[in-house]
CSV table of C-alpha atoms in Angstrom, one decimal:
chain,number,residue,atom,x,y,z
A,1,ALA,CA,70.9,65.1,116.8
A,2,MET,CA,71.2,69.1,117.1
A,3,TRP,CA,74.2,68.5,119.3
A,4,LYS,CA,75.7,66.2,116.7
A,5,ALA,CA,75.2,68.7,114.0
A,6,ILE,CA,76.8,71.5,116.0
A,7,LEU,CA,79.8,69.6,117.0
A,8,HIS,CA,80.1,68.3,113.5
A,9,THR,CA,80.0,71.7,111.6
A,10,ALA,CA,82.1,73.3,114.4
A,11,ARG,CA,84.8,71.0,113.6
A,12,ALA,CA,84.8,69.5,117.2
A,13,GLU,CA,83.9,66.0,117.1
A,14,GLY,CA,87.3,64.8,116.3
A,15,LYS,CA,90.0,63.1,118.5
A,16,ASN,CA,92.1,66.3,118.5
A,17,PRO,CA,89.8,69.3,117.8
A,18,VAL,CA,92.5,71.8,118.8
A,19,ARG,CA,94.8,70.5,116.0
A,20,ASP,CA,92.1,70.4,113.6
A,21,TRP,CA,91.3,74.0,114.0
A,22,GLN,CA,95.0,74.9,113.9
A,23,ALA,CA,95.0,73.3,110.5
A,24,HIS,CA,91.8,75.0,109.5
A,25,ASN,CA,93.0,78.4,110.4
A,26,ASP,CA,96.2,77.7,108.5
A,27,GLU,CA,94.2,77.0,105.5
A,28,LEU,CA,92.1,79.9,105.7
A,29,ALA,CA,95.2,82.2,106.2
A,30,ALA,CA,96.8,80.6,103.2
A,31,ARG,CA,93.8,81.5,101.1
A,32,CYS,CA,93.8,85.0,102.4
A,33,ALA,CA,97.6,85.4,101.6
A,34,TYR,CA,96.9,84.2,98.1
A,35,LEU,CA,94.0,86.5,97.4
A,36,ASN,CA,95.6,89.5,99.1
A,37,GLY,CA,98.6,89.1,96.7
A,38,LEU,CA,96.7,89.1,93.3
A,39,GLY,CA,95.9,92.9,93.8
A,40,LEU,CA,92.2,92.4,92.8
A,41,GLN,CA,90.1,95.2,91.8
A,42,TYR,CA,86.7,93.4,91.0
A,43,LEU,CA,84.9,90.1,91.7
A,44,GLU,CA,82.6,88.9,89.0
A,45,TYR,CA,79.9,86.2,90.0
A,46,LYS,CA,77.9,84.1,87.9
A,47,SER,CA,75.5,81.0,88.6
A,48,GLY,CA,73.1,79.0,86.7
A,49,ASN,CA,70.3,80.2,88.6
A,50,GLY,CA,70.8,83.7,87.2
A,51,THR,CA,73.3,85.3,89.7
A,52,ASP,CA,75.4,87.6,87.6
A,53,PHE,CA,77.0,90.6,89.2
A,54,LYS,CA,80.3,92.4,89.5
A,55,VAL,CA,81.4,94.1,92.7
A,56,GLU,CA,84.4,96.6,93.0
A,57,LEU,CA,87.0,96.2,96.0
A,58,ASN,CA,88.5,98.7,98.2
A,59,GLU,CA,91.9,100.0,96.9
A,60,ASP,CA,93.8,99.1,100.1
A,61,GLY,CA,91.2,96.4,101.2
A,62,ILE,CA,92.4,92.7,102.2
A,63,PHE,CA,90.6,89.5,102.7
A,64,CYS,CA,90.4,88.2,106.4
A,65,GLY,CA,89.4,84.7,107.7
A,66,GLY,CA,89.5,82.5,110.7
A,67,LYS,CA,92.0,83.5,113.3
A,68,GLU,CA,92.5,87.2,113.8
A,69,LEU,CA,94.7,89.4,116.1
A,70,THR,CA,93.5,91.9,118.5
A,71,LEU,CA,95.3,95.4,118.8
A,72,LYS,CA,97.0,94.1,121.8
A,73,GLY,CA,98.5,90.9,119.9
A,74,ARG,CA,96.3,88.3,121.2
A,75,ARG,CA,95.1,85.6,118.6
A,76,PHE,CA,91.5,84.5,118.7
A,77,ASN,CA,88.7,83.0,116.6
A,78,PRO,CA,85.7,85.5,116.6
A,79,ASN,CA,83.6,82.9,115.0
A,80,ILE,CA,83.2,79.2,115.5
A,81,PRO,CA,82.2,77.7,113.2
A,82,THR,CA,83.8,79.6,110.3
A,83,GLU,CA,84.6,78.5,106.8
A,84,GLU,CA,84.6,81.9,105.1
A,85,VAL,CA,87.4,84.2,103.7
A,86,PHE,CA,85.7,87.5,103.6
A,87,THR,CA,86.3,91.5,102.7
A,88,SER,CA,84.3,94.4,102.8
A,89,PRO,CA,83.8,95.8,99.1
A,90,LYS,CA,84.1,99.4,98.1
A,91,ALA,CA,80.6,100.9,99.0
A,92,GLY,CA,78.2,102.0,96.5
A,93,SER,CA,80.2,100.1,93.5
A,94,VAL,CA,78.3,96.9,92.6
A,95,GLU,CA,76.1,96.1,89.5
A,96,GLY,CA,73.9,93.2,88.7
A,97,ILE,CA,71.5,90.6,90.3
A,98,VAL,CA,72.1,87.9,92.8
A,99,TYR,CA,69.8,85.0,94.0
A,100,SER,CA,69.4,83.4,97.2
A,101,THR,CA,70.3,79.7,97.7
A,102,LYS,CA,69.0,79.4,101.2
A,103,PRO,CA,66.4,81.1,103.2
A,104,LEU,CA,67.1,83.9,105.3
A,105,SER,CA,66.0,84.0,108.9
A,106,TYR,CA,65.4,87.8,109.8
A,107,MET,CA,63.7,89.2,112.8
A,108,GLY,CA,62.0,86.0,113.5
A,109,GLU,CA,60.5,85.5,109.9
A,110,LEU,CA,61.7,83.6,107.1
A,111,ILE,CA,62.5,85.2,103.4
A,112,GLU,CA,62.6,82.6,100.8
A,113,ASN,CA,63.7,82.3,97.2
A,114,PHE,CA,64.5,86.0,96.7
A,115,SER,CA,66.5,88.1,94.3
A,116,VAL,CA,68.4,91.3,94.8
A,117,ARG,CA,69.0,93.7,91.9
A,118,PHE,CA,71.9,96.4,92.3
A,119,GLU,CA,72.4,99.5,90.0
A,120,ASN,CA,74.9,102.1,90.7
A,121,GLY,CA,76.0,100.3,93.9
A,122,LYS,CA,72.6,100.4,95.6
A,123,VAL,CA,69.7,98.1,95.9
A,124,VAL,CA,67.0,99.1,93.2
A,125,GLU,CA,64.7,96.0,93.3
A,126,VAL,CA,64.0,92.9,95.6
A,127,LYS,CA,61.8,90.0,95.1
A,128,ALA,CA,60.8,87.1,97.1
A,129,GLU,CA,58.5,84.3,97.0
A,130,LYS,CA,57.8,84.5,100.7
A,131,GLY,CA,58.7,87.5,103.0
A,132,GLU,CA,59.1,90.2,100.2
A,133,GLU,CA,57.8,92.9,102.2
A,134,LEU,CA,60.1,92.2,105.0
A,135,LEU,CA,62.9,92.3,102.5
A,136,LYS,CA,61.8,95.7,101.3
A,137,LYS,CA,61.7,96.8,104.8
A,138,MET,CA,65.3,95.5,105.6
A,139,VAL,CA,67.0,97.2,102.6
A,140,SER,CA,65.5,100.6,103.3
A,141,MET,CA,66.4,100.8,107.1
A,142,ASP,CA,69.0,103.5,106.2
A,143,GLU,CA,71.1,105.0,103.5
A,144,GLY,CA,73.6,102.2,103.8
A,145,ALA,CA,71.3,99.3,104.2
A,146,GLY,CA,71.0,98.9,100.3
A,147,ARG,CA,74.8,98.7,99.9
A,148,LEU,CA,76.9,95.8,100.2
A,149,GLY,CA,79.0,95.5,103.5
A,150,GLU,CA,80.7,92.2,102.8
A,151,CYS,CA,81.5,89.5,100.3
A,152,ALA,CA,82.4,86.1,101.7
A,153,LEU,CA,83.9,83.1,99.9
A,154,ILE,CA,82.9,79.7,101.1
A,155,PRO,CA,83.1,76.3,99.4
A,156,TYR,CA,79.8,74.7,98.6
A,157,ASP,CA,81.1,71.4,100.0
A,158,SER,CA,81.3,72.8,103.2
A,159,PRO,CA,80.5,71.1,106.7
A,160,ILE,CA,77.4,73.0,107.3
A,161,ASN,CA,76.0,72.6,103.8
A,162,ASP,CA,76.9,68.9,103.5
A,163,SER,CA,74.8,68.4,106.8
A,164,GLY,CA,71.7,69.5,105.0
A,165,VAL,CA,70.7,71.3,108.2
A,166,LEU,CA,69.2,74.7,108.2
A,167,PHE,CA,69.9,76.1,111.6
A,168,TYR,CA,67.9,79.3,111.2
A,169,ASN,CA,70.6,81.3,112.8
A,170,THR,CA,72.6,83.4,110.4
A,171,LEU,CA,76.0,83.0,112.2
A,172,PHE,CA,75.8,79.5,111.4
A,173,ASP,CA,73.7,79.2,108.0
A,174,GLU,CA,76.0,81.9,106.4
A,175,ASN,CA,79.0,79.6,106.6
A,176,ALA,CA,77.1,76.9,104.5
A,177,SER,CA,78.3,78.6,101.3
A,178,CYS,CA,79.3,81.9,99.5
A,179,HIS,CA,77.4,84.7,101.1
A,180,LEU,CA,77.1,88.6,100.9
A,181,ALA,CA,75.8,90.8,103.6
A,182,LEU,CA,73.9,94.2,103.1
A,183,GLY,CA,74.8,97.0,105.4
A,184,HIS,CA,77.8,97.7,107.7
A,185,GLY,CA,81.2,96.8,106.6
A,186,PHE,CA,84.2,95.8,108.4
A,187,ASN,CA,87.0,98.3,109.1
A,188,GLU,CA,89.6,95.4,109.6
A,189,CYS,CA,89.0,94.6,105.9
A,190,LEU,CA,91.6,97.8,105.3
A,191,LYS,CA,95.1,97.4,105.3
A,192,GLY,CA,96.4,99.5,108.4
A,193,TYR,CA,92.8,100.2,109.6
A,194,GLU,CA,94.0,100.6,113.2
A,195,LYS,CA,95.5,104.0,112.2
A,196,TYR,CA,92.2,105.4,111.0
A,197,THR,CA,89.4,106.6,112.6
A,198,ASP,CA,85.8,105.0,111.9
A,199,GLY,CA,84.9,108.1,109.7
A,200,GLU,CA,88.2,107.6,107.7
A,201,CYS,CA,87.5,104.1,107.2
A,202,LYS,CA,84.0,105.1,105.7
A,203,LYS,CA,85.9,107.7,103.5
A,204,ARG,CA,88.0,104.7,102.3
A,205,GLY,CA,85.2,102.7,101.2
A,206,ILE,CA,83.7,100.9,104.3
A,207,ASN,CA,80.1,101.0,104.0
A,208,ASP,CA,78.0,102.3,107.1
A,209,SER,CA,74.7,101.1,108.1
A,210,MET,CA,72.8,100.0,111.4
A,211,ILE,CA,72.1,96.6,109.9
A,212,HIS,CA,74.7,93.8,108.8
A,213,VAL,CA,72.6,91.0,107.3
A,214,ASP,CA,74.2,88.0,105.4
A,215,PHE,CA,72.3,85.9,102.8
A,216,MET,CA,73.7,82.9,100.8
A,217,ILE,CA,74.1,82.8,97.3
A,218,GLY,CA,76.6,79.9,96.7
A,219,SER,CA,75.7,77.2,94.5
A,220,ARG,CA,77.0,74.0,93.0
A,221,ASP,CA,77.9,75.7,89.7
A,222,MET,CA,78.8,79.1,90.9
A,223,ASN,CA,81.9,80.6,89.1
A,224,ILE,CA,83.8,83.6,90.6
A,225,VAL,CA,86.5,85.6,88.5
A,226,GLY,CA,88.7,88.0,90.0
A,227,VAL,CA,90.0,91.0,88.0
A,228,THR,CA,93.3,92.6,89.1
A,229,LYS,CA,94.4,96.2,88.8
A,230,THR,CA,96.4,95.1,85.5
A,231,GLY,CA,93.3,93.6,84.0
A,232,GLU,CA,94.3,89.8,84.5
A,233,ARG,CA,91.6,87.6,85.2
A,234,VAL,CA,92.1,85.0,87.8
A,235,GLN,CA,89.7,82.0,88.5
A,236,ILE,CA,88.8,82.1,92.0
A,237,PHE,CA,85.9,79.7,92.4
A,238,GLN,CA,84.9,77.0,89.8
A,239,ASN,CA,81.8,74.9,90.2
A,240,GLY,CA,81.1,76.2,93.8
A,241,ASN,CA,84.3,75.6,95.2
A,242,TRP,CA,87.9,77.0,95.4
A,243,ALA,CA,89.7,77.1,91.9
A,244,PHE,CA,93.2,77.3,93.8
């Protein structure tokens, strides 16, 4: 049963998985291209469970997803499965509160039914029905552990979420629905990142930390609005899924 779930969620159970992955990569690339063409400055998240927060994006930040390109020009998929289109937001620029929608398996323990509240770009309060002390420890590991390193957009109707299986492995479970990551950000989410040193990427807004921990916040009624640099509001997610 576990192998069946793994093959299903990894899109590897069809008659031609290679072709299926080519189509999936093409779809993710098209969504990245659309988002990168909007000139977004902010993302605003709202959900009926209380999630209500706003995050600022990097000025020269980009969305990535699916197939990537090495600096030597070789294409590869860094993660299988993957359903996400993601970016690293501007370090230290997020306000509001988010509520988890799935348990987080961290350091061999589960953190369940938790919330994270941000002020002035940093975590100021966490609450959890289970594992609260571990969550507090996690967000205080270093200066960057209480800041966001990633915003990932994933439809609620994803293969992993539809399976109903909790894999207790974040690299699987993160692909169930929209998630955030506390801690380290991705240099490759900056346009032309290969021209910059690691330190220069940090100065341009990529968060730095010893941790990178993803947790799921996607819900059936989640709505995400993108605000462009000119003030235009664009619906990105509606009722848990892509709005475009």
